[in-house]
Short mmCIF file of C-alpha atoms in Angstrom, two decimals:
data_model
loop_
_atom_site.label_atom_id
_atom_site.label_comp_id
_atom_site.label_asym_id
_atom_site.label_seq_id
_atom_site.Cartn_x
_atom_site.Cartn_y
_atom_site.Cartn_z
CA MET A 1 0.00 0.00 0.00
CA TYR A 2 1.09 3.52 -0.63
CA LEU A 3 0.20 6.68 1.26
CA ARG A 4 0.04 9.28 -1.48
CA SER A 5 -0.66 12.30 0.65
CA LEU A 6 -1.18 13.49 4.19
CA HIS A 7 -3.22 16.52 5.24
CA LEU A 8 -3.00 18.16 8.62
CA LYS A 9 -5.03 20.98 10.07
CA HIS A 10 -4.41 22.42 13.55
CA PHE A 11 -2.53 19.24 14.35
CA ARG A 12 0.19 19.52 17.02
CA ASN A 13 2.40 22.36 15.76
CA TYR A 14 0.98 22.35 12.21
CA GLN A 15 -1.42 25.11 11.25
CA ALA A 16 -2.33 23.66 7.85
CA GLN A 17 -0.06 21.37 5.88
CA SER A 18 -0.43 19.04 2.95
CA ILE A 19 2.30 16.62 1.99
CA GLU A 20 2.59 14.64 -1.23
CA PHE A 21 4.77 11.59 -0.91
CA THR A 22 6.59 11.24 -4.21
CA ALA A 23 9.07 8.45 -3.53
CA ALA A 24 9.15 5.09 -1.80
CA LYS A 25 11.37 6.66 0.84
CA THR A 26 10.71 10.01 2.43
CA ILE A 27 13.28 11.47 4.80
CA LEU A 28 12.08 14.17 7.17
CA ILE A 29 15.01 16.16 8.32
CA GLY A 30 15.15 18.90 10.94
CA ASN A 31 16.20 19.92 14.41
CA ASN A 32 14.51 18.63 17.51
CA ALA A 33 11.00 19.85 18.34
CA GLN A 34 10.24 21.07 14.80
CA GLY A 35 7.45 18.56 14.13
CA LYS A 36 9.08 15.54 12.46
CA SER A 37 7.65 12.96 14.82
CA ASN A 38 4.29 14.73 14.74
CA LEU A 39 4.00 13.75 11.09
CA LEU A 40 4.63 10.10 11.87
CA GLU A 41 2.21 10.38 14.77
CA ALA A 42 -0.48 11.52 12.32
CA VAL A 43 0.13 8.40 10.21
CA GLU A 44 0.04 6.26 13.36
CA LEU A 45 -3.35 7.75 14.24
CA LEU A 46 -4.74 6.97 10.80
CA SER A 47 -3.52 3.42 11.18
CA SER A 48 -4.31 2.56 14.79
CA LEU A 49 -6.51 5.42 16.07
CA LYS A 50 -3.92 5.69 18.81
CA SER A 51 -0.80 7.64 19.51
CA HIS A 52 1.97 6.09 21.53
CA ARG A 53 2.76 9.56 22.86
CA THR A 54 -0.58 10.58 24.34
CA SER A 55 -4.02 9.25 25.10
CA ARG A 56 -5.69 12.67 25.22
CA ASP A 57 -7.02 14.15 22.02
CA ARG A 58 -6.54 17.67 23.27
CA ASP A 59 -2.77 17.18 23.30
CA LEU A 60 -2.99 16.65 19.54
CA ILE A 61 -4.74 19.94 18.81
CA LEU A 62 -2.79 23.12 18.04
CA ASP A 63 -2.90 25.51 21.00
CA GLY A 64 -5.90 27.82 20.92
CA GLU A 65 -7.85 25.76 18.37
CA LEU A 66 -11.03 23.78 19.00
CA PHE A 67 -10.47 20.92 16.61
CA SER A 68 -7.88 19.23 14.50
CA GLN A 69 -8.09 17.26 11.27
CA VAL A 70 -5.89 14.52 9.92
CA GLY A 71 -6.47 13.04 6.51
CA GLY A 72 -4.70 11.02 3.87
CA GLN A 73 -5.05 9.40 0.48
CA LEU A 74 -4.11 5.74 0.52
CA GLU A 75 -3.57 3.58 -2.57
CA LYS A 76 -4.25 -0.10 -2.06
CA ASP A 77 -4.49 -3.04 -4.43
CA THR A 78 -8.24 -2.86 -4.00
CA GLY A 79 -8.43 0.83 -4.86
CA SER A 80 -7.92 4.29 -3.48
CA ILE A 81 -9.17 5.17 -0.01
CA GLU A 82 -9.53 8.58 1.56
CA LEU A 83 -8.98 8.50 5.32
CA ALA A 84 -10.18 11.34 7.53
CA MET A 85 -10.28 11.98 11.23
CA THR A 86 -11.48 14.94 13.28
CA LEU A 87 -10.28 15.43 16.83
CA ARG A 88 -12.05 17.83 19.15
CA GLN A 89 -11.04 19.85 22.19
CA ASN A 90 -14.36 18.87 23.72
CA GLY A 91 -16.19 15.82 22.58
CA ARG A 92 -15.68 12.66 20.64
CA ARG A 93 -13.53 12.22 17.60
CA THR A 94 -15.09 11.22 14.32
CA VAL A 95 -13.62 9.14 11.52
CA ALA A 96 -14.57 8.74 7.88
CA LEU A 97 -13.56 6.50 4.98
CA ASN A 98 -14.11 7.92 1.49
CA SER A 99 -16.13 10.76 3.04
CA ILE A 100 -18.54 8.32 4.68
CA SER A 101 -18.53 8.89 8.38
CA LEU A 102 -18.28 5.66 10.41
CA ARG A 103 -20.58 4.97 13.30
CA ARG A 104 -18.08 2.60 14.85
CA GLN A 105 -14.43 3.59 15.12
CA LEU A 106 -13.43 -0.08 15.06
CA ASP A 107 -14.34 -0.19 11.36
CA PHE A 108 -11.58 2.31 10.66
CA LEU A 109 -8.89 -0.03 11.96
CA GLY A 110 -7.00 -2.26 9.59
CA THR A 111 -7.26 0.12 6.62
CA LEU A 112 -3.77 1.60 6.78
CA ASN A 113 -1.19 -0.92 7.93
CA MET A 114 2.21 0.05 9.22
CA VAL A 115 5.14 -1.02 11.29
CA GLN A 116 6.56 1.52 13.63
CA PHE A 117 10.15 1.49 14.71
CA SER A 118 11.24 4.25 17.04
CA SER A 119 14.17 4.66 19.36
CA LEU A 120 11.81 3.63 22.18
CA ASP A 121 11.50 0.18 20.61
CA LEU A 122 15.18 -0.43 21.19
CA ASP A 123 14.17 -1.13 24.79
CA LEU A 124 11.62 -3.75 23.80
CA VAL A 125 13.78 -6.63 25.00
CA ARG A 126 15.17 -4.97 28.12
CA GLY A 127 12.17 -2.91 29.18
CA GLY A 128 9.17 -3.87 31.28
CA PRO A 129 6.64 -6.54 30.30
CA ASP A 130 3.96 -3.90 29.67
CA GLN A 131 6.01 -2.62 26.72
CA ARG A 132 6.06 -6.09 25.17
CA ARG A 133 2.33 -6.57 25.74
CA GLN A 134 1.61 -3.22 24.09
CA TRP A 135 3.79 -4.14 21.13
CA LEU A 136 2.00 -7.45 20.71
CA ASP A 137 -1.46 -5.89 21.10
CA ALA A 138 -0.71 -3.21 18.49
CA LEU A 139 0.40 -5.88 16.02
CA LEU A 140 -2.68 -7.99 16.71
CA ILE A 141 -5.07 -5.10 16.16
CA GLN A 142 -3.58 -4.60 12.69
CA LEU A 143 -3.92 -8.26 11.77
CA GLU A 144 -7.24 -8.92 13.45
CA PRO A 145 -9.05 -5.59 14.01
CA ILE A 146 -11.69 -7.34 16.11
CA TYR A 147 -8.98 -7.88 18.69
CA ALA A 148 -9.36 -4.19 19.59
CA TYR A 149 -12.85 -5.10 20.76
CA VAL A 150 -11.71 -8.29 22.52
CA LEU A 151 -9.05 -6.36 24.43
CA GLN A 152 -11.40 -3.52 25.30
CA GLN A 153 -13.90 -6.02 26.71
CA TYR A 154 -11.20 -7.64 28.82
CA ASN A 155 -10.01 -4.29 30.17
CA GLN A 156 -13.55 -3.32 31.07
CA VAL A 157 -14.15 -6.59 32.94
CA LEU A 158 -10.82 -6.06 34.69
CA ARG A 159 -11.76 -2.53 35.78
CA GLN A 160 -15.14 -3.72 37.07
CA ARG A 161 -13.64 -6.66 38.91
CA ASN A 162 -10.97 -4.47 40.51
CA ALA A 163 -13.65 -2.01 41.64
CA LEU A 164 -15.57 -4.87 43.22
CA LEU A 165 -12.46 -6.27 44.95
CA LYS A 166 -11.76 -2.80 46.36
CA ALA A 167 -15.36 -2.49 47.56
CA ILE A 168 -15.22 -5.91 49.24
CA GLN A 169 -11.95 -4.97 50.88
CA LYS A 170 -13.49 -1.78 52.28
CA SER A 171 -16.57 -3.49 53.61
CA ALA A 172 -14.54 -6.30 55.18
CA ALA A 173 -15.47 -5.10 58.65
CA HIS A 174 -19.15 -5.59 57.92
CA PRO A 175 -20.78 -8.99 57.75
CA PRO A 176 -20.31 -10.60 54.33
CA HIS A 177 -23.18 -10.09 51.91
CA SER A 178 -23.88 -11.32 48.44
CA SER A 179 -20.47 -10.14 47.24
CA SER A 180 -18.95 -13.60 46.90
CA SER A 181 -21.54 -14.70 44.34
CA GLU A 182 -21.15 -11.35 42.63
CA LEU A 183 -17.40 -11.85 42.49
CA ALA A 184 -17.85 -15.33 41.02
CA LEU A 185 -19.79 -13.69 38.23
CA TRP A 186 -16.91 -11.37 37.38
CA ASP A 187 -14.49 -14.30 37.70
CA ALA A 188 -16.41 -16.06 34.96
CA GLN A 189 -16.40 -12.95 32.75
CA LEU A 190 -12.70 -12.43 33.36
CA ALA A 191 -11.95 -16.03 32.42
CA ILE A 192 -13.96 -15.81 29.19
CA ALA A 193 -12.57 -12.45 28.05
CA GLY A 194 -9.06 -13.21 29.33
CA SER A 195 -8.85 -16.56 27.54
CA ARG A 196 -9.66 -14.85 24.25
CA VAL A 197 -6.83 -12.36 24.77
CA ILE A 198 -4.34 -15.07 25.75
CA ARG A 199 -5.16 -17.35 22.83
CA ARG A 200 -4.97 -14.61 20.24
CA ARG A 201 -1.69 -13.29 21.61
CA ALA A 202 -0.12 -16.75 21.71
CA ARG A 203 -1.34 -17.48 18.19
CA VAL A 204 0.10 -14.30 16.65
CA LEU A 205 3.48 -14.95 18.27
CA ASP A 206 3.55 -18.46 16.84
CA ARG A 207 3.07 -16.96 13.39
CA LEU A 208 5.73 -14.32 13.94
CA VAL A 209 8.43 -16.65 15.25
CA PRO A 210 9.59 -18.27 11.96
CA PHE A 211 10.09 -14.85 10.34
CA ALA A 212 11.84 -13.41 13.39
CA ARG A 213 14.10 -16.44 13.66
CA SER A 214 15.24 -16.29 10.06
CA TRP A 215 15.84 -12.53 10.21
CA HIS A 216 17.74 -12.91 13.42
CA GLN A 217 20.08 -15.42 11.85
CA THR A 218 20.57 -13.27 8.76
CA ILE A 219 21.37 -10.10 10.70
CA SER A 220 23.54 -11.64 13.37
CA GLY A 221 25.22 -13.92 10.85
CA SER A 222 25.08 -16.72 13.34
CA THR A 223 23.30 -19.99 13.90
CA GLU A 224 21.96 -19.06 17.30
CA VAL A 225 18.40 -20.16 17.79
CA LEU A 226 15.85 -17.54 18.76
CA GLU A 227 12.75 -18.63 20.64
CA ILE A 228 9.77 -16.41 21.39
CA ARG A 229 7.13 -17.65 23.75
CA TYR A 230 4.00 -16.12 25.13
CA ALA A 231 4.43 -16.71 28.84
CA SER A 232 0.98 -16.50 30.32
CA ASN A 233 0.27 -16.78 34.03
CA VAL A 234 -2.62 -19.02 33.00
CA THR A 235 -1.81 -22.18 31.09
CA ALA A 236 -3.81 -25.24 30.14
CA ASP A 237 -2.67 -28.66 28.95
CA GLU A 238 -5.19 -28.67 26.18
CA ASP A 239 -5.42 -25.90 23.60
CA THR A 240 -9.15 -25.22 23.71
CA PRO A 241 -11.04 -22.15 24.95
CA GLU A 242 -12.88 -24.31 27.51
CA ALA A 243 -9.71 -25.82 28.97
CA LEU A 244 -8.10 -22.41 29.26
CA GLN A 245 -11.17 -20.88 30.91
CA GLN A 246 -11.20 -23.75 33.39
CA ALA A 247 -7.51 -23.26 34.18
CA PHE A 248 -8.16 -19.54 34.51
CA LEU A 249 -10.88 -20.09 37.12
CA GLU A 250 -8.71 -22.52 39.05
CA LYS A 251 -5.89 -20.02 39.12
CA ILE A 252 -8.25 -17.31 40.41
CA GLN A 253 -9.26 -19.71 43.19
CA GLN A 254 -5.62 -20.28 44.11
CA ARG A 255 -4.89 -16.59 44.28
CA SER A 256 -8.11 -15.51 45.99
CA LEU A 257 -6.49 -14.74 49.31
CA PRO A 258 -3.70 -12.46 48.02
CA GLU A 259 -6.26 -10.86 45.70
CA HIS A 260 -8.46 -10.14 48.66
CA TYR A 261 -5.64 -8.49 50.58
CA GLN A 262 -4.30 -6.50 47.66
CA GLY A 263 -7.76 -5.58 46.38
CA THR A 264 -6.74 -6.05 42.78
CA THR A 265 -6.84 -8.75 40.09
CA LEU A 266 -3.65 -10.81 40.09
CA VAL A 267 -4.53 -13.39 37.44
CA GLY A 268 -4.89 -12.69 33.74
CA PRO A 269 -3.26 -11.49 30.54
CA HIS A 270 -2.69 -8.01 31.99
CA ARG A 271 0.20 -9.62 33.86
CA ASP A 272 1.54 -11.81 31.08
CA GLU A 273 5.00 -11.71 29.58
CA VAL A 274 6.68 -12.35 26.26
CA ASP A 275 9.87 -14.37 26.65
CA PHE A 276 12.71 -14.01 24.19
CA THR A 277 15.42 -16.61 24.48
CA ILE A 278 18.54 -17.09 22.42
CA ASN A 279 20.14 -20.51 22.67
CA GLN A 280 17.99 -21.14 25.71
CA THR A 281 19.28 -18.07 27.55
CA PRO A 282 16.86 -15.21 28.30
CA ALA A 283 17.71 -12.47 25.79
CA ARG A 284 17.52 -9.68 28.31
CA GLN A 285 20.41 -11.20 30.23
CA TYR A 286 22.12 -12.74 27.28
CA GLY A 287 23.18 -10.03 24.99
CA SER A 288 25.04 -6.79 24.81
CA GLN A 289 22.99 -3.78 23.89
CA GLY A 290 24.02 -4.34 20.28
CA GLN A 291 22.77 -7.91 20.30
CA GLN A 292 19.49 -6.82 21.81
CA ARG A 293 19.16 -4.27 19.00
CA THR A 294 19.72 -7.01 16.47
CA LEU A 295 16.84 -8.86 18.04
CA VAL A 296 14.56 -5.81 17.95
CA LEU A 297 15.43 -5.21 14.31
CA ALA A 298 14.67 -8.86 13.53
CA LEU A 299 11.29 -8.49 15.26
CA LYS A 300 10.43 -5.37 13.29
CA LEU A 301 11.35 -7.01 9.98
CA ALA A 302 9.31 -10.04 10.99
CA GLU A 303 6.34 -7.74 11.67
CA LEU A 304 6.66 -6.25 8.18
CA LYS A 305 6.68 -9.71 6.61
CA LEU A 306 3.84 -11.08 8.72
CA ILE A 307 1.59 -8.10 8.00
CA GLU A 308 2.44 -8.35 4.30
CA ASP A 309 1.56 -12.06 4.34
CA VAL A 310 -1.74 -11.62 6.14
CA ILE A 311 -2.92 -8.40 4.47
CA GLY A 312 -1.62 -9.34 1.04
CA GLU A 313 0.29 -6.13 0.41
CA PRO A 314 3.28 -4.43 2.00
CA PRO A 315 2.57 -2.15 4.98
CA LEU A 316 4.22 1.23 5.57
CA LEU A 317 7.34 1.46 7.66
CA LEU A 318 7.83 4.41 10.01
CA LEU A 319 11.37 4.89 11.27
CA ASP A 320 11.31 7.51 13.99
CA ASP A 321 14.74 8.71 15.00
CA VAL A 322 16.05 5.18 14.99
CA LEU A 323 18.20 4.84 11.90
CA ALA A 324 21.05 6.87 13.35
CA GLU A 325 21.04 4.52 16.32
CA LEU A 326 21.76 1.49 14.19
CA ASP A 327 25.28 0.80 13.00
CA LEU A 328 26.03 0.69 9.28
CA ASN A 329 25.76 -3.08 9.08
CA ARG A 330 22.27 -3.11 10.58
CA GLN A 331 21.23 -0.09 8.51
CA ASN A 332 22.21 -1.97 5.39
CA GLN A 333 20.41 -5.12 6.47
CA LEU A 334 17.28 -3.04 6.95
CA LEU A 335 17.72 -1.35 3.59
CA ASP A 336 18.18 -4.70 1.83
CA ALA A 337 15.05 -6.01 3.45
CA ILE A 338 12.77 -3.14 2.53
CA GLN A 339 14.26 -2.11 -0.83
CA ASP A 340 11.55 -0.14 -2.59
CA ARG A 341 8.78 -2.54 -1.68
CA PHE A 342 7.78 -0.90 1.58
CA GLN A 343 6.96 2.79 1.63
CA THR A 344 9.17 4.19 4.36
CA LEU A 345 8.97 7.45 6.29
CA ILE A 346 12.15 8.33 8.12
CA THR A 347 12.89 11.09 10.60
CA SER A 348 16.37 12.24 11.47
CA THR A 349 18.16 15.31 12.72
CA HIS A 350 20.82 15.16 10.02
CA LEU A 351 21.52 13.31 6.81
CA GLY A 352 25.11 12.52 7.69
CA SER A 353 24.18 9.75 10.08
CA PHE A 354 23.23 7.21 7.49
CA ASP A 355 24.54 5.57 4.43
CA ALA A 356 24.32 7.32 1.08
CA GLN A 357 22.25 4.42 -0.25
CA TRP A 358 19.34 5.58 1.87
CA ILE A 359 19.44 9.05 0.40
CA ASN A 360 19.54 7.90 -3.22
CA SER A 361 16.17 8.36 -4.84
CA ALA A 362 14.60 9.45 -1.55
CA GLN A 363 12.31 12.41 -1.19
CA ILE A 364 13.82 14.79 1.33
CA LEU A 365 11.69 17.23 3.29
CA GLU A 366 13.00 19.76 5.75
CA VAL A 367 10.80 20.28 8.78
CA LYS A 368 11.04 23.66 10.46
CA ALA A 369 8.61 24.93 13.11
CA GLY A 370 5.59 23.21 11.68
CA THR A 371 6.26 23.84 8.00
CA LEU A 372 7.80 21.68 5.30
CA LEU A 373 10.31 22.57 2.62
CA GLU A 374 11.05 20.25 -0.27
CA GLN A 375 14.77 19.76 -0.82
CA GLU A 376 16.53 18.82 -4.02
CA SER A 377 17.23 15.12 -4.24
CA PHE A 378 20.82 14.09 -4.09
CA MET B 1 -44.26 24.24 34.77
CA ALA B 2 -45.22 21.22 32.73
CA LEU B 3 -41.89 19.61 33.54
CA VAL B 4 -42.30 20.17 37.26
CA GLU B 5 -45.76 18.69 37.06
CA ALA B 6 -44.49 15.69 35.14
CA LYS B 7 -41.79 15.13 37.72
CA LEU B 8 -44.33 15.28 40.53
CA GLN B 9 -46.79 12.94 38.87
CA VAL B 10 -44.57 10.31 37.36
CA GLY B 11 -43.25 7.62 39.62
CA TYR B 12 -42.44 3.95 39.23
CA CYS B 13 -44.82 1.04 38.86
CA SER B 14 -44.81 -0.97 42.07
CA VAL B 15 -44.95 -4.24 40.12
CA CYS B 16 -42.51 -3.91 37.23
CA GLY B 17 -40.60 -0.70 37.94
CA HIS B 18 -41.56 1.01 34.67
CA LEU B 19 -42.31 4.74 34.67
CA SER B 20 -45.94 5.31 35.59
CA ALA B 21 -48.30 8.01 36.81
CA GLU B 22 -50.36 5.39 38.66
CA PRO B 23 -49.13 3.05 41.41
CA VAL B 24 -49.39 0.19 38.91
CA CYS B 25 -48.56 0.93 35.25
CA ASP B 26 -50.79 0.51 32.19
CA ILE B 27 -48.93 -2.56 30.99
CA CYS B 28 -49.15 -4.41 34.31
CA ARG B 29 -52.88 -3.58 34.57
CA ALA B 30 -53.75 -4.57 31.00
CA PRO B 31 -55.96 -7.69 31.26
CA ASN B 32 -55.30 -8.79 27.69
CA ARG B 33 -51.54 -9.06 28.13
CA ASP B 34 -49.90 -12.38 28.80
CA SER B 35 -48.68 -12.42 32.39
CA LYS B 36 -46.95 -15.77 31.92
CA THR B 37 -44.13 -14.08 30.02
CA ILE B 38 -41.87 -11.45 31.55
CA CYS B 39 -39.34 -9.49 29.57
CA ILE B 40 -36.48 -8.18 31.68
CA VAL B 41 -34.85 -4.90 30.66
CA ALA B 42 -32.36 -2.50 32.21
CA ASP B 43 -34.25 0.73 31.74
CA SER B 44 -37.69 2.20 31.05
CA ARG B 45 -36.43 3.41 27.67
CA ASP B 46 -36.00 -0.23 26.67
CA VAL B 47 -39.68 -0.89 27.46
CA ILE B 48 -40.66 2.01 25.22
CA ALA B 49 -38.42 0.68 22.41
CA LEU B 50 -39.88 -2.82 22.68
CA GLU B 51 -43.43 -1.51 22.89
CA LYS B 52 -42.95 0.37 19.64
CA THR B 53 -42.58 -2.96 17.84
CA ARG B 54 -46.11 -3.96 18.98
CA GLU B 55 -44.88 -7.55 18.71
CA TYR B 56 -44.54 -8.35 22.38
CA ARG B 57 -47.68 -9.08 24.35
CA GLY B 58 -46.24 -10.12 27.69
CA LYS B 59 -45.26 -8.14 30.78
CA TYR B 60 -42.02 -6.40 31.70
CA HIS B 61 -39.61 -6.03 34.54
CA VAL B 62 -37.35 -2.98 34.70
CA LEU B 63 -34.15 -3.59 36.68
CA GLY B 64 -33.27 0.09 36.95
CA GLY B 65 -29.71 -0.27 35.70
CA LEU B 66 -26.92 -2.79 35.24
CA ILE B 67 -24.46 -4.34 37.66
CA SER B 68 -21.42 -2.05 37.63
CA PRO B 69 -19.04 -2.05 40.62
CA ILE B 70 -17.25 1.01 39.18
CA ASP B 71 -20.45 3.00 39.67
CA GLY B 72 -21.15 1.32 43.00
CA ILE B 73 -24.08 -0.63 41.55
CA GLY B 74 -24.39 -4.18 42.83
CA PRO B 75 -27.35 -6.58 42.61
CA GLU B 76 -28.86 -5.00 45.75
CA GLN B 77 -29.19 -1.65 44.00
CA LEU B 78 -31.33 -3.20 41.26
CA SER B 79 -34.85 -4.58 41.55
CA ILE B 80 -33.61 -8.17 41.27
CA GLN B 81 -35.17 -9.44 44.52
CA GLN B 82 -38.58 -8.16 43.43
CA LEU B 83 -38.09 -9.93 40.12
CA VAL B 84 -37.21 -13.27 41.72
CA ARG B 85 -40.22 -12.95 44.00
CA ARG B 86 -42.46 -12.18 41.03
CA VAL B 87 -41.21 -15.12 39.01
CA SER B 88 -41.25 -17.60 41.89
CA GLN B 89 -44.71 -16.66 43.16
CA GLN B 90 -46.57 -16.21 39.89
CA LYS B 91 -46.97 -18.78 37.17
CA VAL B 92 -44.34 -17.39 34.85
CA GLU B 93 -43.55 -19.70 31.94
CA GLU B 94 -40.79 -17.72 30.33
CA ALA B 95 -38.42 -14.98 31.40
CA ILE B 96 -36.83 -13.19 28.43
CA LEU B 97 -33.64 -11.28 29.12
CA ALA B 98 -33.42 -8.27 26.78
CA ILE B 99 -30.25 -6.57 27.96
CA SER B 100 -27.60 -5.03 25.73
CA PRO B 101 -24.47 -7.13 25.19
CA SER B 102 -21.98 -4.82 26.95
CA VAL B 103 -19.67 -6.19 29.65
CA GLU B 104 -22.06 -4.93 32.34
CA GLY B 105 -25.13 -6.14 30.45
CA GLU B 106 -23.62 -9.58 29.96
CA THR B 107 -22.79 -9.87 33.67
CA THR B 108 -26.28 -8.75 34.68
CA THR B 109 -27.81 -11.24 32.23
CA LEU B 110 -25.77 -14.10 33.68
CA TYR B 111 -26.56 -13.11 37.25
CA VAL B 112 -30.30 -12.71 36.77
CA GLY B 113 -30.53 -15.78 34.53
CA HIS B 114 -28.85 -17.89 37.17
CA LEU B 115 -31.32 -16.77 39.85
CA LEU B 116 -34.39 -17.33 37.70
CA LYS B 117 -33.50 -20.71 36.25
CA PRO B 118 -34.85 -22.77 39.20
CA PHE B 119 -38.30 -21.26 38.64
CA THR B 120 -38.87 -20.91 34.93
CA ARG B 121 -37.58 -21.19 31.40
CA VAL B 122 -35.02 -18.42 30.82
CA THR B 123 -34.22 -17.10 27.34
CA ARG B 124 -32.27 -14.17 26.00
CA ILE B 125 -32.81 -12.13 22.87
CA ALA B 126 -30.55 -12.78 19.89
CA PHE B 127 -27.94 -10.33 18.65
CA GLY B 128 -27.12 -10.29 15.02
CA LEU B 129 -27.49 -8.67 11.67
CA PRO B 130 -29.88 -5.77 11.19
CA MET B 131 -32.72 -6.29 8.72
CA GLY B 132 -31.94 -4.97 5.27
CA GLY B 133 -28.27 -5.17 6.11
CA ASP B 134 -26.00 -7.01 3.75
CA LEU B 135 -23.63 -9.52 5.24
CA GLU B 136 -20.67 -7.89 3.54
CA TYR B 137 -21.41 -4.53 5.17
CA ALA B 138 -21.82 -5.86 8.70
CA ASP B 139 -19.08 -4.96 11.12
CA GLU B 140 -16.92 -7.69 12.59
CA VAL B 141 -18.25 -7.50 16.13
CA THR B 142 -21.83 -7.94 14.96
CA LEU B 143 -20.83 -10.76 12.64
CA ALA B 144 -18.94 -12.53 15.41
CA ARG B 145 -21.97 -12.18 17.69
CA ALA B 146 -24.28 -13.44 14.99
CA LEU B 147 -22.02 -16.47 14.48
CA GLU B 148 -22.00 -17.15 18.21
CA GLY B 149 -25.80 -17.10 18.31
CA ARG B 150 -26.31 -19.28 15.21
CA ARG B 151 -28.99 -21.96 15.30
CA ASP B 152 -30.11 -25.04 13.42
CA LEU B 153 -32.05 -24.50 10.25
CA GLU B 154 -35.61 -25.59 10.80
#
């Protein structure tokens, strides 16, 4: 797929800006805080309806304005699609495809597919488990948009169950009332919704592993064996929804006392982990920072390939401030992998930090205080 | 003025909990309605929506909300006890749960259904494709729900 243009109005530090993407690679160059990442953030919003930088729409609106608009023209194998989104200072956002406004935001997901690779991702292996869960969830939503709904349901059950546990904890001094049967009800809901999340997450990792493994061997030039496993705190011997739900309920039973004292839900996919191991050693202990970066790069390339396989056409690649952090060898591996097949948007503070091959035939835009200047190609 | 008057006059039906100017509402008093069937809804607005169809000839029970610990609403805050009493003491042949399929609605449906099952047949309304809607235009959540609620071809 190819994003032909992007239109911003009152978005972040952009008053009104239209961008035509004229090459497979676009390099956005400029000093810090000029608005480079804001452009990628706009593409992220069109793809996922989310920004990894904020969860509040008002942060996305230019100071002093009431609303903001983000739009784009996307070319897909199936035809051309116009994406549009309006964010408001007060009130709900609205989304439209080909000028038809959608009643359900979920229907907007899965239209524009992309893989994001920012300097933050370099901590994917070392960082906390929540980072890995978020990474996995974002990938799943692109491949199976209904997962956004599955996850939202789980989070809502979790919030309700936590509220009930807190309420029970508070009323502990009073004689027990019907709360235990009420809790059992939420246990059942948690097990149903949670099992769906766990099974989908485990399944997507299984599909990603072969790609990640082969990329990892290519980039590291070694025969080390990469394993990726979804490490859930709920496991069942049999791979059926019923068996997992049963195991889930048993685990809740086991942990009921600590849950009671802590007043929060201790069992479920909100506490799961993704394990990376290389030659049977946990990757976070195993490697140098460079080796961990190799792993992250392999994961990102695997994401590109998996999305391409499932969707049937290549997704966009957004490289936010990350290229300069990779050494020349890894930069070249990445370049070889994407060639001109994946439309790539790259931000950087200066052109000198990467290989001349990247600059060849790329469209170069200078970003300065919320405006764009086209530069001559090299 | 009219609004103040309305607020003063309108209360809740002592049988089903629907909005009513009388102690017992029109629907509960109607002699030609089938009192062996009770349709359970969250809110009076749901009664009005169902009444508009003119397809349902049974009685109603309005719970007055959904179970939601976040909002401090547990089963005791809803008219569930009254409902169980109604169903267990009268000859109710079917209790139809017509509650929206949100997380809270689903939990309330399970809870109420469980309590009523010893006394009567409990059913729930189906969720699926809207009439006049083409399969290809249905959203995924609705389609998934419709698949879940599939049934044998008669």
